[in-house]
PDB file of C-alpha atoms and ligand atoms in Angstrom:
ATOM      1  CA  MET A  42     109.576 125.222 105.825  1.00 93.00           C
ATOM      2  CA  GLY A  43     108.832 121.553 104.250  1.00 97.00           C
ATOM      3  CA  VAL A  44     107.373 119.154 101.144  1.00 98.00           C
ATOM      4  CA  LEU A  45     103.629 118.727 100.949  1.00 98.00           C
ATOM      5  CA  VAL A  46     103.107 115.273  99.791  1.00 98.00           C
ATOM      6  CA  ILE A  47      99.478 114.550  98.403  1.00 98.00           C
ATOM      7  CA  GLY A  48      98.367 111.093  97.596  1.00 98.00           C
ATOM      8  CA  SER A  49      97.790 107.586  98.644  1.00 98.00           C
ATOM      9  CA  ILE A  50      98.917 105.232 101.410  1.00 98.00           C
ATOM     10  CA  HIS A  51      98.171 101.574 101.572  1.00 98.00           C
ATOM     11  CA  ALA A  52      99.548  98.126 103.238  1.00 98.00           C
ATOM     12  CA  ASP A  53     101.371  96.614 100.585  1.00 98.00           C
ATOM     13  CA  PHE A  54     100.798  92.646 100.808  1.00 98.00           C
ATOM     14  CA  TYR A  55     104.148  91.160  99.363  1.00 96.00           C
ATOM     15  CA  VAL A  56     104.297  87.480  98.128  1.00 97.00           C
ATOM     16  CA  LYS A  57     108.264  86.614  97.029  1.00 95.00           C
ATOM     17  CA  THR A  58     108.555  84.038  94.478  1.00 95.00           C
ATOM     18  CA  TRP A  59     111.253  83.137  91.928  1.00 93.00           C
ATOM     19  CA  LYS A  60     108.850  82.546  89.038  1.00 93.00           C
ATOM     20  CA  PHE A  61     105.977  84.942  88.019  1.00 95.00           C
ATOM     21  CA  PRO A  62     102.282  82.720  87.724  1.00 93.00           C
ATOM     22  CA  SER A  63     101.200  82.676  83.901  1.00 94.00           C
ATOM     23  CA  PRO A  64      97.300  83.141  83.913  1.00 94.00           C
ATOM     24  CA  GLY A  65      95.311  80.334  85.203  1.00 96.00           C
ATOM     25  CA  GLU A  66      98.875  78.856  87.124  1.00 96.00           C
ATOM     26  CA  THR A  67      99.802  78.758  90.480  1.00 96.00           C
ATOM     27  CA  VAL A  68     103.472  78.958  91.829  1.00 95.00           C
ATOM     28  CA  LYS A  69     104.891  78.390  95.017  1.00 95.00           C
ATOM     29  CA  GLY A  70     105.913  81.827  97.160  1.00 94.00           C
ATOM     30  CA  SER A  71     108.776  81.586  99.155  1.00 92.00           C
ATOM     31  CA  SER A  72     107.898  84.399 101.842  1.00 94.00           C
ATOM     32  CA  PHE A  73     105.034  86.675 102.638  1.00 97.00           C
ATOM     33  CA  PHE A  74     104.923  90.166 104.746  1.00 97.00           C
ATOM     34  CA  VAL A  75     102.963  92.821 104.926  1.00 97.00           C
ATOM     35  CA  LEU A  76     104.766  96.521 104.903  1.00 98.00           C
ATOM     36  CA  THR A  77     103.866 100.311 104.363  1.00 98.00           C
ATOM     37  CA  GLY A  78     103.063 101.483 100.846  1.00 98.00           C
ATOM     38  CA  GLY A  79     101.346 103.863  98.421  1.00 98.00           C
ATOM     39  CA  LYS A  80     103.069 106.070  96.211  1.00 98.00           C
ATOM     40  CA  GLY A  81     101.719 109.600  98.504  1.00 98.00           C
ATOM     41  CA  ALA A  82     103.409 107.511 101.744  1.00 98.00           C
ATOM     42  CA  ASN A  83     106.300 106.534 100.146  1.00 98.00           C
ATOM     43  CA  GLN A  84     107.433 109.817  98.484  1.00 98.00           C
ATOM     44  CA  ALA A  85     106.559 111.422 101.960  1.00 98.00           C
ATOM     45  CA  VAL A  86     108.687 109.162 103.614  1.00 98.00           C
ATOM     46  CA  GLY A  87     111.184 110.054 101.394  1.00 98.00           C
ATOM     47  CA  CYS A  88     111.757 113.041 102.034  1.00 98.00           C
ATOM     48  CA  ALA A  89     111.491 112.616 105.716  1.00 98.00           C
ATOM     49  CA  ARG A  90     114.393 110.018 105.500  1.00 98.00           C
ATOM     50  CA  LEU A  91     116.254 112.362 103.189  1.00 98.00           C
ATOM     51  CA  GLY A  92     115.995 115.379 106.023  1.00 97.00           C
ATOM     52  CA  VAL A  93     113.397 117.622 105.133  1.00 98.00           C
ATOM     53  CA  PRO A  94     109.799 118.289 107.083  1.00 98.00           C
ATOM     54  CA  SER A  95     107.100 116.200 104.972  1.00 98.00           C
ATOM     55  CA  TYR A  96     103.347 116.845 105.540  1.00 98.00           C
ATOM     56  CA  LEU A  97     101.175 113.939 103.812  1.00 98.00           C
ATOM     57  CA  VAL A  98      98.006 114.789 102.980  1.00 98.00           C
ATOM     58  CA  SER A  99      96.112 111.116 102.320  1.00 98.00           C
ATOM     59  CA  ALA A 100      93.277 108.783 103.397  1.00 98.00           C
ATOM     60  CA  VAL A 101      92.635 105.912 104.975  1.00 98.00           C
ATOM     61  CA  GLY A 102      89.800 103.623 106.141  1.00 98.00           C
ATOM     62  CA  GLY A 103      88.527 103.519 109.883  1.00 96.00           C
ATOM     63  CA  ASP A 104      90.680  99.910 110.070  1.00 98.00           C
ATOM     64  CA  ASP A 105      93.077  98.148 111.893  1.00 98.00           C
ATOM     65  CA  LEU A 106      95.146  98.410 108.623  1.00 98.00           C
ATOM     66  CA  GLY A 107      94.818 102.263 108.630  1.00 98.00           C
ATOM     67  CA  ARG A 108      96.073 102.376 112.279  1.00 98.00           C
ATOM     68  CA  MET A 109      99.146 100.303 111.336  1.00 98.00           C
ATOM     69  CA  VAL A 110     100.013 102.489 108.568  1.00 98.00           C
ATOM     70  CA  LEU A 111      99.242 105.366 110.029  1.00 98.00           C
ATOM     71  CA  ARG A 112     101.374 104.685 112.957  1.00 98.00           C
ATOM     72  CA  ASP A 113     103.970 103.620 111.033  1.00 98.00           C
ATOM     73  CA  VAL A 114     104.604 106.340 108.371  1.00 98.00           C
ATOM     74  CA  GLN A 115     104.648 108.727 111.686  1.00 98.00           C
ATOM     75  CA  SER A 116     106.871 106.659 113.047  1.00 98.00           C
ATOM     76  CA  LYS A 117     109.444 107.509 109.795  1.00 98.00           C
ATOM     77  CA  GLY A 118     109.035 111.377 110.885  1.00 98.00           C
ATOM     78  CA  VAL A 119     106.078 112.359 108.853  1.00 98.00           C
ATOM     79  CA  ASP A 120     103.220 114.767 109.825  1.00 98.00           C
ATOM     80  CA  VAL A 121     100.184 112.776 109.080  1.00 98.00           C
ATOM     81  CA  SER A 122      97.976 115.512 110.794  1.00 97.00           C
ATOM     82  CA  TYR A 123      96.278 115.573 107.715  1.00 98.00           C
ATOM     83  CA  VAL A 124      95.429 112.024 106.752  1.00 98.00           C
ATOM     84  CA  HIS A 125      91.684 111.833 106.613  1.00 98.00           C
ATOM     85  CA  VAL A 126      89.910 108.737 107.755  1.00 98.00           C
ATOM     86  CA  ASP A 127      87.085 107.596 106.088  1.00 98.00           C
ATOM     87  CA  PRO A 128      85.020 104.837 108.424  1.00 97.00           C
ATOM     88  CA  GLY A 129      83.366 104.061 105.569  1.00 97.00           C
ATOM     89  CA  THR A 130      85.949 101.778 103.520  1.00 98.00           C
ATOM     90  CA  HIS A 131      89.363 100.152 103.775  1.00 98.00           C
ATOM     91  CA  THR A 132      92.153 101.176 103.753  1.00 98.00           C
ATOM     92  CA  GLY A 133      93.885 101.060 100.439  1.00 98.00           C
ATOM     93  CA  VAL A 134      95.802  97.678  99.753  1.00 98.00           C
ATOM     94  CA  ALA A 135      98.655  96.374  97.154  1.00 98.00           C
ATOM     95  CA  PHE A 136      99.193  93.184  95.996  1.00 98.00           C
ATOM     96  CA  ILE A 137     102.960  92.758  95.250  1.00 97.00           C
ATOM     97  CA  VAL A 138     104.179  89.825  93.796  1.00 96.00           C
ATOM     98  CA  LEU A 139     108.304  90.116  93.985  1.00 93.00           C
ATOM     99  CA  ASN A 140     110.560  87.904  91.439  1.00 93.00           C
ATOM    100  CA  GLU A 141     113.224  86.995  93.579  1.00 90.00           C
ATOM    101  CA  SER A 142     115.263  85.965  90.570  1.00 88.00           C
ATOM    102  CA  THR A 143     114.736  89.685  88.572  1.00 86.00           C
ATOM    103  CA  GLY A 144     113.539  91.819  91.602  1.00 81.00           C
ATOM    104  CA  GLU A 145     110.872  92.947  89.173  1.00 88.00           C
ATOM    105  CA  ASN A 146     107.287  93.004  90.339  1.00 92.00           C
ATOM    106  CA  LEU A 147     103.475  92.518  89.711  1.00 94.00           C
ATOM    107  CA  ILE A 148     100.990  94.938  91.357  1.00 96.00           C
ATOM    108  CA  VAL A 149      97.489  95.077  92.045  1.00 97.00           C
ATOM    109  CA  VAL A 150      95.881  97.987  93.840  1.00 98.00           C
ATOM    110  CA  ALA A 151      92.466  97.983  95.554  1.00 98.00           C
ATOM    111  CA  PRO A 152      92.704 101.883  95.896  1.00 98.00           C
ATOM    112  CA  GLY A 153      89.867 101.787  98.852  1.00 98.00           C
ATOM    113  CA  ALA A 154      90.203 105.328 101.045  1.00 98.00           C
ATOM    114  CA  ASP A 155      92.188 106.290  98.132  1.00 98.00           C
ATOM    115  CA  ASP A 156      89.301 107.273  96.405  1.00 98.00           C
ATOM    116  CA  SER A 157      88.040 109.374  99.258  1.00 98.00           C
ATOM    117  CA  LEU A 158      90.740 112.066  99.315  1.00 98.00           C
ATOM    118  CA  ARG A 159      88.532 115.327  98.351  1.00 98.00           C
ATOM    119  CA  PRO A 160      89.789 118.870  97.464  1.00 98.00           C
ATOM    120  CA  GLU A 161      88.346 119.936 100.984  1.00 98.00           C
ATOM    121  CA  HIS A 162      91.101 117.670 102.391  1.00 98.00           C
ATOM    122  CA  VAL A 163      94.048 119.869 100.705  1.00 98.00           C
ATOM    123  CA  GLU A 164      92.485 123.065 101.251  1.00 98.00           C
ATOM    124  CA  ARG A 165      92.057 122.230 105.103  1.00 97.00           C
ATOM    125  CA  ALA A 166      95.782 121.364 104.853  1.00 98.00           C
ATOM    126  CA  LEU A 167      96.904 124.468 102.726  1.00 97.00           C
ATOM    127  CA  THR A 168      94.966 126.721 104.932  1.00 97.00           C
ATOM    128  CA  ASP A 169      96.973 125.250 107.768  1.00 96.00           C
ATOM    129  CA  LEU A 170     100.310 124.980 106.451  1.00 97.00           C
ATOM    130  CA  GLN A 171     100.248 128.111 104.136  1.00 91.00           C
ATOM    131  CA  GLY A 172     103.980 129.580 104.631  1.00 92.00           C
ATOM    132  CA  ARG A 173     105.354 126.246 105.654  1.00 95.00           C
ATOM    133  CA  VAL A 174     105.566 124.455 102.818  1.00 97.00           C
ATOM    134  CA  ARG A 175     107.235 125.622  99.365  1.00 97.00           C
ATOM    135  CA  VAL A 176     106.970 122.183  97.327  1.00 98.00           C
ATOM    136  CA  LEU A 177     103.929 120.170  96.470  1.00 98.00           C
ATOM    137  CA  LEU A 178     104.887 116.692  95.069  1.00 98.00           C
ATOM    138  CA  THR A 179     101.653 114.000  94.047  1.00 98.00           C
ATOM    139  CA  GLN A 180     100.823 111.372  92.058  1.00 98.00           C
ATOM    140  CA  LEU A 181      97.682 109.798  90.280  1.00 98.00           C
ATOM    141  CA  GLU A 182      96.581 107.604  93.213  1.00 98.00           C
ATOM    142  CA  VAL A 183      93.880 109.674  94.778  1.00 98.00           C
ATOM    143  CA  PRO A 184      90.865 111.250  92.726  1.00 98.00           C
ATOM    144  CA  LEU A 185      91.853 113.470  89.670  1.00 98.00           C
ATOM    145  CA  ASP A 186      89.767 116.322  90.796  1.00 98.00           C
ATOM    146  CA  THR A 187      91.834 116.114  94.009  1.00 98.00           C
ATOM    147  CA  VAL A 188      95.178 116.329  91.921  1.00 98.00           C
ATOM    148  CA  TYR A 189      93.763 118.955  89.755  1.00 98.00           C
ATOM    149  CA  TYR A 190      92.722 121.112  92.614  1.00 98.00           C
ATOM    150  CA  ALA A 191      96.216 120.815  94.741  1.00 98.00           C
ATOM    151  CA  LEU A 192      98.296 121.930  91.715  1.00 98.00           C
ATOM    152  CA  ARG A 193      96.473 124.868  90.938  1.00 98.00           C
ATOM    153  CA  ARG A 194      95.943 125.879  94.412  1.00 98.00           C
ATOM    154  CA  CYS A 195      99.630 125.546  94.881  1.00 98.00           C
ATOM    155  CA  LYS A 196     100.459 127.311  92.536  1.00 97.00           C
ATOM    156  CA  GLU A 197      98.794 130.124  93.245  1.00 96.00           C
ATOM    157  CA  LEU A 198     100.221 130.005  96.470  1.00 97.00           C
ATOM    158  CA  GLY A 199     103.516 130.565  94.897  1.00 97.00           C
ATOM    159  CA  LEU A 200     104.611 126.866  95.711  1.00 98.00           C
ATOM    160  CA  THR A 201     106.845 124.571  93.044  1.00 98.00           C
ATOM    161  CA  THR A 202     104.882 121.796  92.260  1.00 98.00           C
ATOM    162  CA  ILE A 203     106.257 118.239  91.034  1.00 98.00           C
ATOM    163  CA  LEU A 204     104.096 115.824  89.313  1.00 98.00           C
ATOM    164  CA  ASN A 205     104.702 112.202  89.269  1.00 98.00           C
ATOM    165  CA  PRO A 206     101.859 110.957  86.781  1.00 98.00           C
ATOM    166  CA  ALA A 207     101.946 107.777  88.215  1.00 98.00           C
ATOM    167  CA  PRO A 208     100.434 105.455  87.769  1.00 97.00           C
ATOM    168  CA  ALA A 209      99.522 105.769  83.662  1.00 96.00           C
ATOM    169  CA  ARG A 210      96.045 107.801  83.609  1.00 96.00           C
ATOM    170  CA  LYS A 211      94.322 109.715  80.998  1.00 95.00           C
ATOM    171  CA  LEU A 212      94.949 113.387  81.799  1.00 97.00           C
ATOM    172  CA  ASP A 213      93.256 116.837  81.046  1.00 96.00           C
ATOM    173  CA  LEU A 214      96.543 117.761  79.575  1.00 97.00           C
ATOM    174  CA  GLY A 215      95.142 121.869  80.428  1.00 97.00           C
ATOM    175  CA  ILE A 216      96.905 120.877  84.279  1.00 98.00           C
ATOM    176  CA  LEU A 217     100.518 120.651  82.738  1.00 98.00           C
ATOM    177  CA  GLU A 218     100.277 124.442  82.849  1.00 97.00           C
ATOM    178  CA  TYR A 219      99.990 124.340  86.763  1.00 98.00           C
ATOM    179  CA  VAL A 220     103.175 122.144  86.793  1.00 98.00           C
ATOM    180  CA  ASP A 221     106.600 122.946  87.277  1.00 98.00           C
ATOM    181  CA  PHE A 222     108.154 119.147  87.124  1.00 98.00           C
ATOM    182  CA  LEU A 223     106.953 116.334  85.416  1.00 98.00           C
ATOM    183  CA  THR A 224     108.431 113.251  86.474  1.00 98.00           C
ATOM    184  CA  PRO A 225     106.971 110.299  84.108  1.00 98.00           C
ATOM    185  CA  ASN A 226     108.265 107.285  83.288  1.00 98.00           C
ATOM    186  CA  ARG A 227     108.343 105.678  79.833  1.00 98.00           C
ATOM    187  CA  VAL A 228     104.751 104.107  80.048  1.00 98.00           C
ATOM    188  CA  GLU A 229     103.181 107.171  81.335  1.00 98.00           C
ATOM    189  CA  ALA A 230     105.261 109.771  78.829  1.00 98.00           C
ATOM    190  CA  THR A 231     103.423 107.839  75.819  1.00 98.00           C
ATOM    191  CA  GLN A 232     100.675 107.913  77.961  1.00 97.00           C
ATOM    192  CA  LEU A 233     100.595 111.536  78.064  1.00 98.00           C
ATOM    193  CA  SER A 234     102.599 112.897  74.992  1.00 97.00           C
ATOM    194  CA  GLY A 235     100.668 110.383  72.346  1.00 97.00           C
ATOM    195  CA  VAL A 236     104.699 109.848  71.331  1.00 98.00           C
ATOM    196  CA  ASP A 237     105.705 106.526  71.932  1.00 98.00           C
ATOM    197  CA  ALA A 238     108.593 106.762  74.394  1.00 98.00           C
ATOM    198  CA  THR A 239     110.260 103.071  74.160  1.00 97.00           C
ATOM    199  CA  SER A 240     113.223 103.611  72.285  1.00 96.00           C
ATOM    200  CA  PHE A 241     115.728 106.281  73.734  1.00 95.00           C
ATOM    201  CA  GLU A 242     114.789 108.397  70.730  1.00 96.00           C
ATOM    202  CA  GLY A 243     111.210 108.314  71.355  1.00 98.00           C
ATOM    203  CA  ALA A 244     111.663 109.112  75.053  1.00 98.00           C
ATOM    204  CA  LEU A 245     113.258 112.359  74.286  1.00 97.00           C
ATOM    205  CA  ARG A 246     110.667 113.218  71.355  1.00 97.00           C
ATOM    206  CA  ALA A 247     107.875 112.578  73.819  1.00 98.00           C
ATOM    207  CA  ALA A 248     109.762 114.613  76.697  1.00 98.00           C
ATOM    208  CA  GLU A 249     110.038 117.374  73.987  1.00 97.00           C
ATOM    209  CA  ARG A 250     106.337 117.555  73.409  1.00 97.00           C
ATOM    210  CA  LEU A 251     105.604 117.647  77.217  1.00 98.00           C
ATOM    211  CA  THR A 252     107.675 120.545  77.654  1.00 97.00           C
ATOM    212  CA  GLU A 253     105.231 122.528  75.491  1.00 96.00           C
ATOM    213  CA  LEU A 254     102.046 121.353  77.350  1.00 96.00           C
ATOM    214  CA  GLY A 255     103.482 123.650  80.432  1.00 96.00           C
ATOM    215  CA  PRO A 256     106.043 122.076  82.805  1.00 98.00           C
ATOM    216  CA  ARG A 257     109.298 123.915  83.003  1.00 96.00           C
ATOM    217  CA  VAL A 258     111.189 120.731  83.369  1.00 98.00           C
ATOM    218  CA  VAL A 259     110.906 117.001  81.956  1.00 98.00           C
ATOM    219  CA  VAL A 260     112.504 114.538  84.062  1.00 98.00           C
ATOM    220  CA  LEU A 261     111.640 111.184  82.260  1.00 98.00           C
ATOM    221  CA  THR A 262     112.775 108.357  84.165  1.00 98.00           C
ATOM    222  CA  LEU A 263     114.323 105.123  82.151  1.00 97.00           C
ATOM    223  CA  GLY A 264     114.347 102.509  85.120  1.00 93.00           C
ATOM    224  CA  SER A 265     118.242 100.932  84.632  1.00 91.00           C
ATOM    225  CA  ASP A 266     119.004 103.588  81.649  1.00 94.00           C
ATOM    226  CA  GLY A 267     118.913 106.667  84.518  1.00 95.00           C
ATOM    227  CA  ALA A 268     116.674 109.474  83.220  1.00 97.00           C
ATOM    228  CA  LEU A 269     116.300 112.026  80.646  1.00 97.00           C
ATOM    229  CA  LEU A 270     116.552 116.003  81.939  1.00 98.00           C
ATOM    230  CA  VAL A 271     114.419 117.784  79.232  1.00 97.00           C
ATOM    231  CA  THR A 272     113.700 121.489  79.185  1.00 96.00           C
ATOM    232  CA  ARG A 273     112.756 123.345  76.067  1.00 93.00           C
ATOM    233  CA  GLY A 274     115.791 124.245  74.145  1.00 90.00           C
ATOM    234  CA  SER A 275     118.144 121.380  76.106  1.00 95.00           C
ATOM    235  CA  ALA A 276     117.915 117.489  76.716  1.00 96.00           C
ATOM    236  CA  LYS A 277     120.432 115.690  78.701  1.00 96.00           C
ATOM    237  CA  HIS A 278     120.684 112.103  79.996  1.00 96.00           C
ATOM    238  CA  VAL A 279     121.998 111.168  83.393  1.00 95.00           C
ATOM    239  CA  PRO A 280     122.912 107.873  83.471  1.00 94.00           C
ATOM    240  CA  ALA A 281     121.669 105.503  86.145  1.00 95.00           C
ATOM    241  CA  PHE A 282     123.902 104.145  89.258  1.00 96.00           C
ATOM    242  CA  ARG A 283     124.751 100.359  88.963  1.00 95.00           C
ATOM    243  CA  VAL A 284     123.563  98.403  91.600  1.00 96.00           C
ATOM    244  CA  ARG A 285     122.639  94.964  92.651  1.00 93.00           C
ATOM    245  CA  VAL A 286     118.676  94.819  92.271  1.00 92.00           C
ATOM    246  CA  VAL A 287     116.626  93.227  95.016  1.00 91.00           C
ATOM    247  CA  ASP A 288     113.760  95.223  95.014  1.00 92.00           C
ATOM    248  CA  THR A 289     112.400  97.645  92.606  1.00 93.00           C
ATOM    249  CA  VAL A 290     109.175  98.511  94.253  1.00 95.00           C
ATOM    250  CA  GLY A 291     109.100 102.278  95.097  1.00 97.00           C
ATOM    251  CA  ALA A 292     111.950 102.723  93.184  1.00 97.00           C
ATOM    252  CA  GLY A 293     109.989 105.639  91.290  1.00 97.00           C
ATOM    253  CA  ASP A 294     108.704 107.007  94.562  1.00 98.00           C
ATOM    254  CA  ALA A 295     112.188 107.209  96.272  1.00 98.00           C
ATOM    255  CA  PHE A 296     113.539 109.300  92.841  1.00 98.00           C
ATOM    256  CA  ASN A 297     110.657 111.529  93.143  1.00 98.00           C
ATOM    257  CA  ALA A 298     111.384 112.237  97.118  1.00 98.00           C
ATOM    258  CA  GLY A 299     115.236 112.324  96.237  1.00 98.00           C
ATOM    259  CA  LEU A 300     114.233 114.858  93.630  1.00 98.00           C
ATOM    260  CA  ALA A 301     111.907 116.973  95.596  1.00 98.00           C
ATOM    261  CA  VAL A 302     114.203 117.576  98.249  1.00 98.00           C
ATOM    262  CA  ALA A 303     116.863 118.625  95.772  1.00 98.00           C
ATOM    263  CA  ILE A 304     114.250 121.101  94.331  1.00 98.00           C
ATOM    264  CA  TYR A 305     113.279 122.022  98.223  1.00 98.00           C
ATOM    265  CA  GLU A 306     117.234 122.662  98.826  1.00 97.00           C
ATOM    266  CA  GLY A 307     117.794 124.472  95.596  1.00 96.00           C
ATOM    267  CA  MET A 308     120.336 122.116  93.839  1.00 96.00           C
ATOM    268  CA  ASP A 309     120.441 123.101  90.413  1.00 94.00           C
ATOM    269  CA  ILE A 310     118.414 120.578  88.249  1.00 95.00           C
ATOM    270  CA  GLU A 311     121.103 118.035  86.917  1.00 95.00           C
ATOM    271  CA  ARG A 312     122.804 117.911  90.388  1.00 95.00           C
ATOM    272  CA  ALA A 313     119.056 117.439  91.780  1.00 97.00           C
ATOM    273  CA  VAL A 314     118.352 114.568  89.012  1.00 97.00           C
ATOM    274  CA  LEU A 315     121.998 112.680  90.089  1.00 96.00           C
ATOM    275  CA  PHE A 316     120.943 113.155  93.698  1.00 97.00           C
ATOM    276  CA  ALA A 317     117.362 111.388  92.737  1.00 98.00           C
ATOM    277  CA  ASN A 318     119.333 108.464  90.867  1.00 97.00           C
ATOM    278  CA  ALA A 319     121.420 107.582  93.741  1.00 97.00           C
ATOM    279  CA  VAL A 320     118.334 107.592  96.292  1.00 98.00           C
ATOM    280  CA  ALA A 321     116.535 105.439  93.751  1.00 98.00           C
ATOM    281  CA  ALA A 322     119.272 103.347  93.454  1.00 97.00           C
ATOM    282  CA  LEU A 323     120.275 102.683  96.831  1.00 98.00           C
ATOM    283  CA  LYS A 324     116.336 101.935  97.399  1.00 97.00           C
ATOM    284  CA  ILE A 325     116.239  99.206  94.941  1.00 95.00           C
ATOM    285  CA  THR A 326     119.138  97.117  96.981  1.00 96.00           C
ATOM    286  CA  ARG A 327     116.232  96.731  99.702  1.00 95.00           C
ATOM    287  CA  VAL A 328     112.869  95.192 100.345  1.00 94.00           C
ATOM    288  CA  GLY A 329     110.047  97.271 100.999  1.00 96.00           C
ATOM    289  CA  ALA A 330     108.532 100.342  99.001  1.00 97.00           C
ATOM    290  CA  GLN A 331     109.840 102.542 102.013  1.00 98.00           C
ATOM    291  CA  SER A 332     112.829 101.567 102.414  1.00 97.00           C
ATOM    292  CA  VAL A 333     114.712 104.655 101.435  1.00 97.00           C
ATOM    293  CA  PRO A 334     118.236 105.766 102.402  1.00 97.00           C
ATOM    294  CA  ASP A 335     119.044 108.238 104.898  1.00 97.00           C
ATOM    295  CA  ARG A 336     120.693 111.676 103.752  1.00 96.00           C
ATOM    296  CA  ARG A 337     124.128 110.379 105.260  1.00 96.00           C
ATOM    297  CA  GLU A 338     123.823 107.087 103.142  1.00 97.00           C
ATOM    298  CA  VAL A 339     123.049 108.846 100.407  1.00 97.00           C
ATOM    299  CA  GLU A 340     126.124 111.297 100.527  1.00 95.00           C
ATOM    300  CA  GLU A 341     128.440 108.386 101.726  1.00 95.00           C
ATOM    301  CA  PHE A 342     126.986 106.634  98.021  1.00 96.00           C
ATOM    302  CA  LEU A 343     127.642 109.506  95.932  1.00 95.00           C
ATOM    303  CA  ALA A 344     130.991 109.846  97.482  1.00 93.00           C
ATOM    304  CA  SER A 345     131.910 106.255  96.887  1.00 93.00           C
ATOM    305  CA  ARG A 346     130.658 106.956  93.366  1.00 88.00           C
ATOM    306  CA  GLY A 347     133.138 109.915  93.056  1.00 82.00           C
ATOM    307  CA  GLU A 348     130.273 112.262  92.779  1.00 74.00           C
ATOM    308  CA  LEU A 349     130.362 114.036  96.392  1.00 55.00           C
ATOM    309  CA  ARG A 350     132.204 117.300  95.385  1.00 46.00           C
ATOM    310  CA  GLU A 351     129.916 118.160  92.559  1.00 44.00           C
ATOM    311  CA  LEU A 352     126.895 118.039  94.958  1.00 41.00           C
TER     312      LEU A 352
HETATM  313  O1  RIB B 239     104.920 102.741  93.789  1.00 74.84           O
HETATM  314  C1  RIB B 239     105.005 101.587  94.453  1.00 74.84           C
HETATM  315  C2  RIB B 239     103.528 101.663  95.119  1.00 74.84           C
HETATM  316  O2  RIB B 239     102.861 101.740  94.395  1.00 74.84           O
HETATM  317  C3  RIB B 239     103.290 100.718  96.204  1.00 74.84           C
HETATM  318  O3  RIB B 239     104.128 100.964  97.583  1.00 74.84           O
HETATM  319  C4  RIB B 239     102.198 100.251  96.233  1.00 74.84           C
HETATM  320  O4  RIB B 239     101.389 100.346  97.562  1.00 74.84           O
HETATM  321  C5  RIB B 239     101.127 100.739  95.213  1.00 74.84           C
HETATM  322  O5  RIB B 239     101.038 101.948  95.433  1.00 74.84           O
END
């Protein structure tokens, strides 16, 4: 049994700098490198690193970048048999400016093959994997009809569904009926609920509103403030762990991978959010969206913070 991840795969072109440029300004960067990224691939790698069989349904172009990212994700333990190759376009790329003084980033994505992922690719994977996956984890970097199809079909097949509604997009809210766990950040929660989630109070109201639209659980991520865990009738704040921030790219993906693994393993939801917070905390101490800790590192980290017994 394993986790099915449906989403994007990218080549992340990183440039490090000490200062973000203003519009029209040129600043000198300190280094340049290319790593594998994309929210789908990052989350699939996260699940594999945390010890759970992970299947990725995604799309690449018929180019060297596509071959490179596929090889890389496979070497990290992800089953890539269901990654579609579209020779008519380029592999998705992300241009990332990483601010070395703050760990913050600016990202622009050119989706390329992300847009080629169709419901039939999802169906092919589900037909083959039926009985071998019990959790679906998906995001919004691929076409919405594909995401909707995946959520409906996976619910029909009895999987637990997790939607990480990133990046923020306008959704048909009816789809939230097919979502068990919804994991927006403040911007995404605002977009979906129509309630401004900038303040803590606002975030709580936005999450409550979202639970009325279908999801059993809303986990609203608050960056360095941790996460809000809201169900119909209960709400809990789970603070983040304090760590030295090096690179926040992929922090949300690491969190979602941690949450999916915890749900897959049947942890209770409060412990699952604590576990996910630990995975995200360790990720941001390292450069690269797929620098997700392995299971042993997460357990040692939790023990060092006095949390092992709770898990
Ligand atoms: O969430 C981080 C990811 O967003 C990056 O890896 C980048 O590829 C974009 O998809």
